[in-house]
Coordinates of C-alpha atoms and ligand atoms in Angstrom, one line a residue:
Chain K
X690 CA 28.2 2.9 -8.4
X691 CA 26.9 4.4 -11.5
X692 CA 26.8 2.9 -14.8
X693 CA 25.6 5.3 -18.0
X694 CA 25.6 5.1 -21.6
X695 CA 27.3 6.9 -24.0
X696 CA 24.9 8.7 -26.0
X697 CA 24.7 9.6 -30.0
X698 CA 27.6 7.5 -30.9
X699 CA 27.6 6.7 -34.7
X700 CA 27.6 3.7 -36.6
X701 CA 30.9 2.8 -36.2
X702 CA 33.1 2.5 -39.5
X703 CA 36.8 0.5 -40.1
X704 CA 39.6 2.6 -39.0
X705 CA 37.0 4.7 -36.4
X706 CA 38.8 5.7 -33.5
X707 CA 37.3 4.6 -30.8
X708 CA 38.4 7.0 -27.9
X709 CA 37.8 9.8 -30.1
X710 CA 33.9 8.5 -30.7
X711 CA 33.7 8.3 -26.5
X712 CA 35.1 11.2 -25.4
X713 CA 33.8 13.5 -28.3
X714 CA 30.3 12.7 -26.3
X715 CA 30.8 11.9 -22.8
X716 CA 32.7 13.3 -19.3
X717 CA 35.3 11.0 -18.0
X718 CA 37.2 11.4 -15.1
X719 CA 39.8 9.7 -13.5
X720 CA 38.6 6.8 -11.8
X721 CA 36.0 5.8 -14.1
X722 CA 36.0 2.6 -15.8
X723 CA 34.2 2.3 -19.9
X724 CA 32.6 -0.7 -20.9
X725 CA 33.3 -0.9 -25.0
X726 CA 31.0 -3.8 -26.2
X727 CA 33.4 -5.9 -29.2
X728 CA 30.9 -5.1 -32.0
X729 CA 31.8 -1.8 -32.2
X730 CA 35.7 -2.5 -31.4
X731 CA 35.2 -5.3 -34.1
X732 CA 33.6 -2.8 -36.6
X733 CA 36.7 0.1 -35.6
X734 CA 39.0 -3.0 -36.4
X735 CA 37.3 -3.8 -39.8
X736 CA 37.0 -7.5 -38.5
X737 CA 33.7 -7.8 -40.8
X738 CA 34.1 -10.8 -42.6
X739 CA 31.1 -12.0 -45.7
X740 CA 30.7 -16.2 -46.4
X741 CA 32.4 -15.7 -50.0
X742 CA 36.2 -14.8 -47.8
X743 CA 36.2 -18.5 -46.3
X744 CA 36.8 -21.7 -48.2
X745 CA 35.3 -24.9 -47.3
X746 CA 37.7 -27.4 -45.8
X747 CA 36.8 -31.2 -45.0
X748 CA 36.6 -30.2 -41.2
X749 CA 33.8 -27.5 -42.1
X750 CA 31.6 -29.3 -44.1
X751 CA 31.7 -32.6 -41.8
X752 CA 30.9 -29.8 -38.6
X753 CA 28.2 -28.3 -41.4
X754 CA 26.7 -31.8 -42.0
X755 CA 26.7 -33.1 -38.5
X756 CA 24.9 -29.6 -36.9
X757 CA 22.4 -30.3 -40.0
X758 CA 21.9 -33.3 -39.4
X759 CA 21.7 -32.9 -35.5
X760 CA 19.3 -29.5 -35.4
X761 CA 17.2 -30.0 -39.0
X762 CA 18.6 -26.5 -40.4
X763 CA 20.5 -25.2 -42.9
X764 CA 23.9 -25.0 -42.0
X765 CA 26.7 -22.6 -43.8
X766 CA 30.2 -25.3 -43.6
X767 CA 31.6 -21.7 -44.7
X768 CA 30.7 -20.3 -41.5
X769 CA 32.0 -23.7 -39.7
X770 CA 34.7 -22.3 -41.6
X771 CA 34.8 -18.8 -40.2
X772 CA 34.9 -20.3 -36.9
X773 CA 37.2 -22.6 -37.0
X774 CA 39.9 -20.0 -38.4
X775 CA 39.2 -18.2 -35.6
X776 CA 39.7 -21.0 -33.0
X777 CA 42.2 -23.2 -31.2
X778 CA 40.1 -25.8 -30.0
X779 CA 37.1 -27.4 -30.7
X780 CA 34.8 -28.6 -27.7
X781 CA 31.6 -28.6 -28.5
X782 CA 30.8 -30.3 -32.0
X783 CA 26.9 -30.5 -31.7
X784 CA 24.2 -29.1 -31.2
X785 CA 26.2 -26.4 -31.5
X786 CA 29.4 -25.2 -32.2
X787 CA 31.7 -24.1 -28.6
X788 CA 35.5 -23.3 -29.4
X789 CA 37.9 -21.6 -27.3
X790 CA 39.6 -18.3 -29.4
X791 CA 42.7 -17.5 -30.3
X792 CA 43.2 -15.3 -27.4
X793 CA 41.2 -18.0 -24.9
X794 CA 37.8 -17.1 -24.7
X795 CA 35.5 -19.9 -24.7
X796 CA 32.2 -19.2 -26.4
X797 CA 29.9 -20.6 -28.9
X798 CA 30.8 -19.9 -32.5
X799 CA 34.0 -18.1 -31.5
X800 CA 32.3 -15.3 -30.8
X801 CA 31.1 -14.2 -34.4
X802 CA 27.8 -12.2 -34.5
X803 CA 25.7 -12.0 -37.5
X804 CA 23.6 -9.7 -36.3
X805 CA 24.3 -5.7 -35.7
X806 CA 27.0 -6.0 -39.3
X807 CA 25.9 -3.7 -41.9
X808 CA 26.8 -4.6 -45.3
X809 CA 29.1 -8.0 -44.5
X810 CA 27.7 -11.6 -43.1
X811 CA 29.9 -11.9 -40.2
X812 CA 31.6 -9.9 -37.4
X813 CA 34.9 -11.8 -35.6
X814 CA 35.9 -11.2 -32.3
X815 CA 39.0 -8.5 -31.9
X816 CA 42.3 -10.3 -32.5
X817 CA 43.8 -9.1 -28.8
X818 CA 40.6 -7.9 -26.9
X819 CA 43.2 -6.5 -24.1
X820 CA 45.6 -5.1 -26.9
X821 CA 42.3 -3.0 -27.9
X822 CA 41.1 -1.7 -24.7
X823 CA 45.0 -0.7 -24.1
X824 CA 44.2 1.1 -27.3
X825 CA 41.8 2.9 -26.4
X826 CA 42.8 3.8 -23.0
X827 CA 45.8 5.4 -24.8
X828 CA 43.8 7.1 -26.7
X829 CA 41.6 8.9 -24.1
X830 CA 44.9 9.6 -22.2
X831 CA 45.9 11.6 -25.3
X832 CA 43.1 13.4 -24.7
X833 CA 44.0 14.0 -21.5
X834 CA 41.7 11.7 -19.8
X835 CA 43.8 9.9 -17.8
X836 CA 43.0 7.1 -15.3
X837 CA 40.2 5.2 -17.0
X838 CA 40.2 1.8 -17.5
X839 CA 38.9 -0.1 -20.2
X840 CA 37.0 -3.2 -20.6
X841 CA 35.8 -5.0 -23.7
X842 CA 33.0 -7.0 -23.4
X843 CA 30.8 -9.1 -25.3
X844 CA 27.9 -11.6 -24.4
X845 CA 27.5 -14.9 -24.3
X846 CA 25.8 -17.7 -22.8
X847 CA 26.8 -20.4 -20.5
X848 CA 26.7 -23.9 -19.0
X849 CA 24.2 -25.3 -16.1
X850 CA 22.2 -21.5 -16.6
X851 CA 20.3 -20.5 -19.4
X852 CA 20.4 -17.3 -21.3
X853 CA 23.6 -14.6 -21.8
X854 CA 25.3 -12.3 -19.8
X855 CA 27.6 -9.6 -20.6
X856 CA 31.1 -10.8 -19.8
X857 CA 34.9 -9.1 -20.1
X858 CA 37.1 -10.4 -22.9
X859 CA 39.8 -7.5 -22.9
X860 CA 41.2 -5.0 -20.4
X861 CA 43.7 -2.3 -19.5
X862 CA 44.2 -0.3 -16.6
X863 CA 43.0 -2.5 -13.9
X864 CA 43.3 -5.9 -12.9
X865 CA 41.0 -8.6 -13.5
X866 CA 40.2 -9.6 -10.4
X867 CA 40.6 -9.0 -6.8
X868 CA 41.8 -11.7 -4.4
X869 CA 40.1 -11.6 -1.3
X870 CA 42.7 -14.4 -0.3
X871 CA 44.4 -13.0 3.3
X872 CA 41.6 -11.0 4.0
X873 CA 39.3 -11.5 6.8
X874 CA 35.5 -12.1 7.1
X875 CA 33.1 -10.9 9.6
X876 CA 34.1 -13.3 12.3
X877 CA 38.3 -12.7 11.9
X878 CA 38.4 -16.0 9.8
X879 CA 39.9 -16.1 6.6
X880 CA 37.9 -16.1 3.5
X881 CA 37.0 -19.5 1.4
X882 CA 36.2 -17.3 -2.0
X883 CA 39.5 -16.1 -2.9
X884 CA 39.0 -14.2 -6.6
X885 CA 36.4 -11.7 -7.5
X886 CA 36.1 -11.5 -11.2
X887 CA 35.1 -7.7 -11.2
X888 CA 35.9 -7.3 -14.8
X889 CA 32.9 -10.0 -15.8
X890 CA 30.8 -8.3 -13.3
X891 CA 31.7 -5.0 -14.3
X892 CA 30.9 -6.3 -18.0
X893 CA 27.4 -8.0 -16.4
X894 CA 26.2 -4.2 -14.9
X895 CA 27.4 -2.5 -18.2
X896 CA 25.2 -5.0 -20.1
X897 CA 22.2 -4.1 -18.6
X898 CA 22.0 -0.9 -20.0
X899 CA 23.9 -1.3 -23.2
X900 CA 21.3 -4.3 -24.3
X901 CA 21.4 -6.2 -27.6
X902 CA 19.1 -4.4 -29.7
X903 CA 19.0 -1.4 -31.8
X904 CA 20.0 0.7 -29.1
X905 CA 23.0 2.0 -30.1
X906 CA 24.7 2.2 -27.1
X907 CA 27.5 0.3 -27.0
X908 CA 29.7 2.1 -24.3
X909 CA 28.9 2.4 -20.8
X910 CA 30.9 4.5 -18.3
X911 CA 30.6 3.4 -14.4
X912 CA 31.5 5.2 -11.9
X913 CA 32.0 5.9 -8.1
X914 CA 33.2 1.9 -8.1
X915 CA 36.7 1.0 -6.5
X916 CA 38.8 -1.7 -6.9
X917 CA 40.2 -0.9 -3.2
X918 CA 43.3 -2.3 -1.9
X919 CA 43.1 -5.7 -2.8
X920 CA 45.8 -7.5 -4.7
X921 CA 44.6 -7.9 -8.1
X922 CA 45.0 -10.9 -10.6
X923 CA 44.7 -10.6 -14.6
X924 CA 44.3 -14.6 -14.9
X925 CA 40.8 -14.6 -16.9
X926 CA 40.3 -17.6 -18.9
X927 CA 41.6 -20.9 -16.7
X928 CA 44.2 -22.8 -17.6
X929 CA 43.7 -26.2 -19.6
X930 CA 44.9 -27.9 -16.3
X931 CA 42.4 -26.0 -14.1
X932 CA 39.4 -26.2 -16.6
X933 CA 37.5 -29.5 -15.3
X934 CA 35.2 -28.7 -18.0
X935 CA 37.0 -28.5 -20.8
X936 CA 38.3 -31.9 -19.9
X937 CA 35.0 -33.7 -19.3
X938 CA 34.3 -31.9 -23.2
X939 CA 37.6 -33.3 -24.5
X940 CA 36.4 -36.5 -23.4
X941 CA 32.4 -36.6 -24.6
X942 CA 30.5 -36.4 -27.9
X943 CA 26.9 -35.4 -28.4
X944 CA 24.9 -38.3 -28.6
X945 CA 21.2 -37.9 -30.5
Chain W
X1500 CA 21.5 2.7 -13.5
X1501 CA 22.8 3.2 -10.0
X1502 CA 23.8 0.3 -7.5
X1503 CA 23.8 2.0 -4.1
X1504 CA 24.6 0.0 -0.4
X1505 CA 22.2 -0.1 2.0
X1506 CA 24.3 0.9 5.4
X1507 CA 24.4 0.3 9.2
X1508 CA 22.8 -3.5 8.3
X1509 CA 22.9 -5.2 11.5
X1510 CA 24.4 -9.0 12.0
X1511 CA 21.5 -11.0 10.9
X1512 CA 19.9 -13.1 13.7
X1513 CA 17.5 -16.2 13.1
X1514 CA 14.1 -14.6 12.9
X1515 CA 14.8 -11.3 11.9
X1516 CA 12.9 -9.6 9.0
X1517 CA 15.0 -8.7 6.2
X1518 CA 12.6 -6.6 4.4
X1519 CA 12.1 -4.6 7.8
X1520 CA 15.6 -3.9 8.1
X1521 CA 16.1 -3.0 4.8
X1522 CA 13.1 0.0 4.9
X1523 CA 14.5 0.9 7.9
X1524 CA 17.3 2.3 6.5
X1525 CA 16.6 2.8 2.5
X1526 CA 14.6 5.1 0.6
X1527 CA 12.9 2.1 -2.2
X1528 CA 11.2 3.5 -4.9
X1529 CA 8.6 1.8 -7.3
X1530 CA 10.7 0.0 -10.0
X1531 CA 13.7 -0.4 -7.7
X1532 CA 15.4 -3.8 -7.8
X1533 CA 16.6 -4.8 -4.3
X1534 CA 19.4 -7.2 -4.3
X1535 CA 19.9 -9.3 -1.0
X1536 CA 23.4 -11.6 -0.6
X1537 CA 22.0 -15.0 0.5
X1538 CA 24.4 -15.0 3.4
X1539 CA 21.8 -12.9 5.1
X1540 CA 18.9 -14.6 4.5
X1541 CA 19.7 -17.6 5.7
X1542 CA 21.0 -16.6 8.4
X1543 CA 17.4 -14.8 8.7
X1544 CA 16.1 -18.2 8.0
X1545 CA 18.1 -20.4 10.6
X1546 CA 20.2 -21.9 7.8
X1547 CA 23.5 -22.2 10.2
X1548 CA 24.3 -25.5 10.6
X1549 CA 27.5 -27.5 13.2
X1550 CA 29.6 -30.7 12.1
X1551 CA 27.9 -32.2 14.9
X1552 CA 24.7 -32.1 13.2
X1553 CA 25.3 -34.7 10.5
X1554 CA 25.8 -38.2 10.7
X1555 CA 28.3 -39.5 8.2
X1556 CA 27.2 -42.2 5.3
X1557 CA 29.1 -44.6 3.4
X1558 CA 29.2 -41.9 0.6
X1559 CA 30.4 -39.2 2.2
X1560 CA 33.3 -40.8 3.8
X1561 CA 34.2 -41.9 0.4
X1562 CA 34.0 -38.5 -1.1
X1563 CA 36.3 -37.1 1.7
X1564 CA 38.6 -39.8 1.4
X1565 CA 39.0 -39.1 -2.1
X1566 CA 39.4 -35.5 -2.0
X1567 CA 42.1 -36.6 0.2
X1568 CA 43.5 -38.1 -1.7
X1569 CA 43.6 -35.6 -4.5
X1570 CA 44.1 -32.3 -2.8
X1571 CA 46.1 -33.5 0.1
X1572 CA 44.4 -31.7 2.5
X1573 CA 42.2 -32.6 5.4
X1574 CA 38.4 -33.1 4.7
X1575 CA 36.0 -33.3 7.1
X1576 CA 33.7 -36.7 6.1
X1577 CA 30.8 -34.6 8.0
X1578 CA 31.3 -31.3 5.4
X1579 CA 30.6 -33.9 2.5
X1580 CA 27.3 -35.4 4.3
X1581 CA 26.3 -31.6 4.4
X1582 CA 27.2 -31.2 0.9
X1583 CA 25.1 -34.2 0.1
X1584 CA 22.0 -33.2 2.5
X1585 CA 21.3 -30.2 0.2
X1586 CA 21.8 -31.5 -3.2
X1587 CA 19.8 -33.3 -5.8
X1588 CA 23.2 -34.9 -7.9
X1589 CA 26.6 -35.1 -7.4
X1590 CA 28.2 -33.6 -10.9
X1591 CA 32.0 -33.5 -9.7
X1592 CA 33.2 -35.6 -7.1
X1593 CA 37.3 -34.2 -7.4
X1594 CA 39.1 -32.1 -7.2
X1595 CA 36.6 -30.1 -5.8
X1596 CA 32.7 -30.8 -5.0
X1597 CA 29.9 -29.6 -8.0
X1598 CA 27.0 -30.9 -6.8
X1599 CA 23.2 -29.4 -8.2
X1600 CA 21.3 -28.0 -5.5
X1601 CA 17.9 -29.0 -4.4
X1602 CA 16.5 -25.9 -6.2
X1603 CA 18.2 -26.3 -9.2
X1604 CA 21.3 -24.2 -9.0
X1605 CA 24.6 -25.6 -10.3
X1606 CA 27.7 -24.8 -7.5
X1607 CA 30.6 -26.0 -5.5
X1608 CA 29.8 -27.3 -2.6
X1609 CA 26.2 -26.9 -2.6
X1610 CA 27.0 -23.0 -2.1
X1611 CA 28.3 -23.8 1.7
X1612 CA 29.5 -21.4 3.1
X1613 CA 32.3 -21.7 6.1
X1614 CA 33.0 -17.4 6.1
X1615 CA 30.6 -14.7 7.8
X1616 CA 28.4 -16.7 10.0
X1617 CA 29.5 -16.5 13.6
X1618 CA 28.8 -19.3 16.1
X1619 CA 28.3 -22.0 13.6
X1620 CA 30.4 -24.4 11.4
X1621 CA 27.7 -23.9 8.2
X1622 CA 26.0 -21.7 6.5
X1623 CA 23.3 -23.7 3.9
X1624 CA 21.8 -21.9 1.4
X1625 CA 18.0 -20.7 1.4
X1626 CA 15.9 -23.8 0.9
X1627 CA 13.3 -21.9 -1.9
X1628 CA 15.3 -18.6 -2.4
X1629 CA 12.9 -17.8 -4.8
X1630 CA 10.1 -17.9 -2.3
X1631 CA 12.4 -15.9 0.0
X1632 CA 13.0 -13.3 -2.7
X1633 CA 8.8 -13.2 -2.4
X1634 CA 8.3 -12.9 1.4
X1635 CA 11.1 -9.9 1.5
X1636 CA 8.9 -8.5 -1.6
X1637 CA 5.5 -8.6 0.3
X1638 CA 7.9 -7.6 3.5
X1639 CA 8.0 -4.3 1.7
X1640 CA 5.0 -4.3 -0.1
X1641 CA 3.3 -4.4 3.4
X1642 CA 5.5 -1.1 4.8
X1643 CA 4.0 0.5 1.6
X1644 CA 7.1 0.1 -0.5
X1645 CA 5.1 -1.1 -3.4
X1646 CA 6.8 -2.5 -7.0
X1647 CA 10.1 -3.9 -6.0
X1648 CA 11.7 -6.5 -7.2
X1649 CA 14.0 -8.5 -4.9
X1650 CA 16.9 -10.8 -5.6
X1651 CA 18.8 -13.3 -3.8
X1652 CA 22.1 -13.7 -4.9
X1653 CA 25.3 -15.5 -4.4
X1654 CA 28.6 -15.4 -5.5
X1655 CA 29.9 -18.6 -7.1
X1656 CA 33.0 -20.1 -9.7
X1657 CA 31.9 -21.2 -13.2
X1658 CA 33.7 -23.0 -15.9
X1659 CA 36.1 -22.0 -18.3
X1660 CA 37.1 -18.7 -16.6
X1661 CA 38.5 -17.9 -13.1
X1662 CA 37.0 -16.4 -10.5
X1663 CA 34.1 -15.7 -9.0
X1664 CA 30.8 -13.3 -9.8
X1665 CA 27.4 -12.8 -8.5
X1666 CA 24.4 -14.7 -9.9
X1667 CA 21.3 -14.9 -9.1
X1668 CA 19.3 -17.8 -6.9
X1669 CA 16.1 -16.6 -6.4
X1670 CA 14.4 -13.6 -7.5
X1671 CA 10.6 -12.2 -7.1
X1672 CA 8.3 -9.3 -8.7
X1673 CA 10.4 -9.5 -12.2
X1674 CA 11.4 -11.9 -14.5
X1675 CA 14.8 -13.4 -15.1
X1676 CA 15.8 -13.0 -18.3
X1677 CA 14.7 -10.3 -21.0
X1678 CA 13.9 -12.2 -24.4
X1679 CA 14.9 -10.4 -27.6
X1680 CA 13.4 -12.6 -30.0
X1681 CA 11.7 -10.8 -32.1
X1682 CA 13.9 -7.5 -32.4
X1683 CA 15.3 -6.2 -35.0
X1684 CA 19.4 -5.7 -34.6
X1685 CA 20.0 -2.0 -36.4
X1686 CA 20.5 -3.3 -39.6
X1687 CA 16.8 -4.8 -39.5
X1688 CA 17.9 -8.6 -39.0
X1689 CA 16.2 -10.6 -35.9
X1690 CA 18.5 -11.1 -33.1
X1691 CA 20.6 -13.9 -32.9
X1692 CA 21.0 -13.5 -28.8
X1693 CA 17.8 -14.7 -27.7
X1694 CA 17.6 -14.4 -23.7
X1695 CA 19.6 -12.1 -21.5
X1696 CA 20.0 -12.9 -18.5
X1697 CA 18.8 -9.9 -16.5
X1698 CA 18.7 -11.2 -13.1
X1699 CA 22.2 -12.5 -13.6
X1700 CA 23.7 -9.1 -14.3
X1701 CA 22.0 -7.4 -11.7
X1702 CA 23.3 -10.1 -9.0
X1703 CA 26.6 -9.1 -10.7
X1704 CA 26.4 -5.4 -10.8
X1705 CA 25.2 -5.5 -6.9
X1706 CA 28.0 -7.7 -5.8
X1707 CA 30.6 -5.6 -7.1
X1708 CA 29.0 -3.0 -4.1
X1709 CA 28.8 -6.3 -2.1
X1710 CA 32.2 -7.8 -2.2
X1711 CA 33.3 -10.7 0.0
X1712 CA 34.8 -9.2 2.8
X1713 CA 34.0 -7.9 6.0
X1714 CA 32.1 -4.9 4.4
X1715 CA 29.1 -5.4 5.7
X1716 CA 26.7 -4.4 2.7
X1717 CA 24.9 -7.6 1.8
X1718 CA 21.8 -5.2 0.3
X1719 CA 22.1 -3.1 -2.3
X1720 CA 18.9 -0.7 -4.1
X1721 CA 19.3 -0.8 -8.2
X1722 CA 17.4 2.2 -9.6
X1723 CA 17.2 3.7 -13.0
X1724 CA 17.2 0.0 -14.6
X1725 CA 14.5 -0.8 -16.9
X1726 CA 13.4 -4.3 -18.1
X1727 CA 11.6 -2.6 -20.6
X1728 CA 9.1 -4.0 -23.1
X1729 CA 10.4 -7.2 -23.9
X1730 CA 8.9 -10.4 -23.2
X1731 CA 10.4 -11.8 -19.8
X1732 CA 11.2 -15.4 -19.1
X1733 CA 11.5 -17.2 -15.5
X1734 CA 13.8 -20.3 -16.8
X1735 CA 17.2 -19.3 -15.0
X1736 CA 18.6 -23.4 -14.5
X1737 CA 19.1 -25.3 -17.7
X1738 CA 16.6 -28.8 -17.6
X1739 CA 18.7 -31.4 -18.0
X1740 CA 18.6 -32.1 -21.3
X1741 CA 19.4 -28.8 -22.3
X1742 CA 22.4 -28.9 -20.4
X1743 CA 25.1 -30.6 -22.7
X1744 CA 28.1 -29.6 -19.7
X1745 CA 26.2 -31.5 -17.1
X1746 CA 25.7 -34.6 -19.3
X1747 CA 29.5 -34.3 -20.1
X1748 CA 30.5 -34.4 -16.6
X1749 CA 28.1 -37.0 -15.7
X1750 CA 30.3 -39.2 -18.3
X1751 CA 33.4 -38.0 -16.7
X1752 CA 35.8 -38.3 -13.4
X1753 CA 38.9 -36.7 -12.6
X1754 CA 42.3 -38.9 -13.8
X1755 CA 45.1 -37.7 -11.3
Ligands
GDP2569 N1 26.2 3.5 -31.9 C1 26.4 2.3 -32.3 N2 25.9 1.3 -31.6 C2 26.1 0.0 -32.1 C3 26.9 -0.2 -33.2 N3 26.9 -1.6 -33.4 C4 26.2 -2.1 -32.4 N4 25.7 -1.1 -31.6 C5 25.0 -1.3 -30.3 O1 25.8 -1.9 -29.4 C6 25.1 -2.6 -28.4 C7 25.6 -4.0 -28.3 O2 25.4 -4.7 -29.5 P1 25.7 -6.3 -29.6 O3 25.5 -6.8 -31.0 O4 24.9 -7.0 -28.5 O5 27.3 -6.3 -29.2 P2 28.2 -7.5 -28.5 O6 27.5 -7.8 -27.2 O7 29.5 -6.9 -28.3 O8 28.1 -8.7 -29.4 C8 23.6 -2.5 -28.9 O9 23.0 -1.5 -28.2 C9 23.7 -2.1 -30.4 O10 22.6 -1.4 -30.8 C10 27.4 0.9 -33.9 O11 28.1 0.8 -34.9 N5 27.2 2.1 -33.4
GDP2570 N1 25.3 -6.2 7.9 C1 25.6 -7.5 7.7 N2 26.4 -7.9 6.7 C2 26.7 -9.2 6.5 C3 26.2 -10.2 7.3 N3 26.7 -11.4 6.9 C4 27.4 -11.1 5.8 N4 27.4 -9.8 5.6 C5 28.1 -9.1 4.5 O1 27.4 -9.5 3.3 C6 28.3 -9.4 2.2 C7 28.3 -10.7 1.4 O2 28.8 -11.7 2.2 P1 29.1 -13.1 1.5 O3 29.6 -14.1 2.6 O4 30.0 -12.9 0.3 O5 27.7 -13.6 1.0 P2 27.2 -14.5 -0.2 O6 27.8 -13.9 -1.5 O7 25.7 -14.5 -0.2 O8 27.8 -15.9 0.1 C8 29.7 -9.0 2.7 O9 29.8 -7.6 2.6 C9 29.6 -9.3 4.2 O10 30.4 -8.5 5.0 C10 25.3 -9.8 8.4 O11 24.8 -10.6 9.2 N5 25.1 -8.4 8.5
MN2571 MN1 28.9 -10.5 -29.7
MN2572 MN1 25.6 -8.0 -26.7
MN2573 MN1 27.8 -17.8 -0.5
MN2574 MN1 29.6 -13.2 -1.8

């Protein structure tokens, strides 16, 4: 498996098409799957956003006060505003703010980046992550690169482990994950890990090259990977009734 | 960045030397990152374990009783006592076991594994996988294989989103996470993601080579990665108080 960055790509402008931009400057072939990191699907969306867009609602300047309160800095209710407009759940008040999106992703701040946004303060999440990669993989298939799927990814942190990790938030042209379930181990006995989540892990290897500097390289194409003959799954984000966490969140409050 | 299998990897015996079997059949080169599934080292390390080994406390009766109860399958009181044996805390009791293992790693069931280990109820996870990311390290070092880095990974669930990837459990001759603060994003502003976790991604990118099956390829040579000239950082578990999900769940228990 090879994973390598698509060079020279530009800053990437609203209405940029985004397959154009990839296959303009690299060699895809059928098989292949490209890592898109959200910033620059974000930036092709125009899903820059500035502090002066967002009123302040009750809800966003209690969050403000409270995270001011709680850390000792200067918080932005407008940007408590920002992320609430771009949530549908709210599960981590303090120390910091942890939402699940509209489309299910559960990260902290809903995703939006204030950093790597020329010219505006904010840069949301793609409205339909998968809706965009299917974009895009239409896009290279007009250009007759066919079979390639598409994954866009961002990075976030996570609980019990500290730091971030690249992770999928959209796809097309390949399933999620594979199930293992059925399939035998070593010894002819069935196995006990049932779902490989190879879109987060193929979003984990792209991130290591694509990094979260200046680097400018914000598409990754791997290659000589299967999926193989495993049944797939496109179940990403769990279920509220499968999401133990979520539940023990639901029912907690930072205390400090 | 290229994640290659090391093939013909015998079944692991108690005793055997991983780094020997690994530079018996892989070209490493100096800044190679050697990824090694933990299933093999502990078998390497005697790690299997049998039913008939553990004695069964009050506790463990009761946590098999109620996951009983809950799941309405069959649990074996002595699979608990195991559970229990390698962990520090107990973080979800049902429907499933989260317990924190003795070297700090978050997982179900004490990252147990029943699949791949022939002749033996159990397989436990290393003891100090970090230590045994070390002696596989100087293992090489000493056939003249000199700057490798070594990682011991697993492949474990994780809140909010289904599935399971590859992490990291112990690692040796690099540091887990790359820490951005400091850089500038590419509009000049300091970076608001702080730590990536590197060690993370890797034990992603290598498991998608892995997989969970009856492949075969527990070991798997990373080359062309570069940590590059960030600062690195060795905190890979949260400390407690940093964790605001284990506090949650420590105020929590399953309703059903
Ligand atoms: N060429 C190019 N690279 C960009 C642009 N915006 C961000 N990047 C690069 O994309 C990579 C990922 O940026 P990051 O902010 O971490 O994206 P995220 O992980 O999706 O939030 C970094 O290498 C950035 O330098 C852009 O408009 N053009
Ligand atoms: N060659 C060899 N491969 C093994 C052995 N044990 C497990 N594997 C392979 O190692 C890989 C990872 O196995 P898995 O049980 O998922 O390990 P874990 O992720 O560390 O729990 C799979 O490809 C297995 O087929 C062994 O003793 N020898
Ligand atoms: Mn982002
Ligand atoms: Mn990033
Ligand atoms: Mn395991
Ligand atoms: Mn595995």
């Amino acid at each position: 498996m090879e994973c390598t960055p698509v060079m020279d790509l530009p800053e990437v402008r609203p209405g940029d098409d985004i397959a154009e931009l990839v296959a303009d400057r690299a060699s895809l072939e059928p098989g292949d799957v490209l890592t898109v990191a959200s910033t620059i699907v974000s930036k092709a969306e125009g899903r820059t956003a500035d502090f002066a867009d967002y009123p302040v609602s009750g809800r966003a300047r209690e969050i403000a006060e409270r995270l001011e309160a709680v850390t000792g800095e200067k918080k932005d209710p407008r940007f408590a505003q920002a992320i609430l407009d771009e949530s549908s759940e709210v599960l981590i008040e303090a120390p910091f703010l942890l939402t699940e999106t509209r489309f299910g992703h559960i990260c902290p701040n809903a995703g939006i980046d204030q950093s790597n946004v020329p010219d505006h303060d904010l840069l949301l999440l793609p409205k339909k992550p998968s809706e965009s990669a299917e974009r895009i993989r239409a896009g290279l298939e007009k250009r007759g690169l066919e079979d390639v799927a598409v994954i866009v990814t961002d990075t976030c942190g996570r609980p019990f482990r500290h730091g971030q990790r690249g992770v999928a938030i959209g796809w097309a042209g390949m399933s999620a994950s594979r199930d293992w379930r059925g399939e035998l181990d070593r010894d002819g006995h069935e196995l006990g890990v049932t779902v490989q989540s190879v879109v987060d892990e193929l979003a984990s290897a792209a991130n290591l090259v694509t990094g979260e500097g200046a680097g400018g390289t914000p598409a990754v194409v791997v290659r000589d990977w299967k999926f193989g003959d495993l049944e797939g799954s496109d179940e990403l984000f769990r279920a509220v009734e499968d999401d133990l966490v979520r539940d023990a969140l639901r029912n907690w409050r930072f205390d400090k």
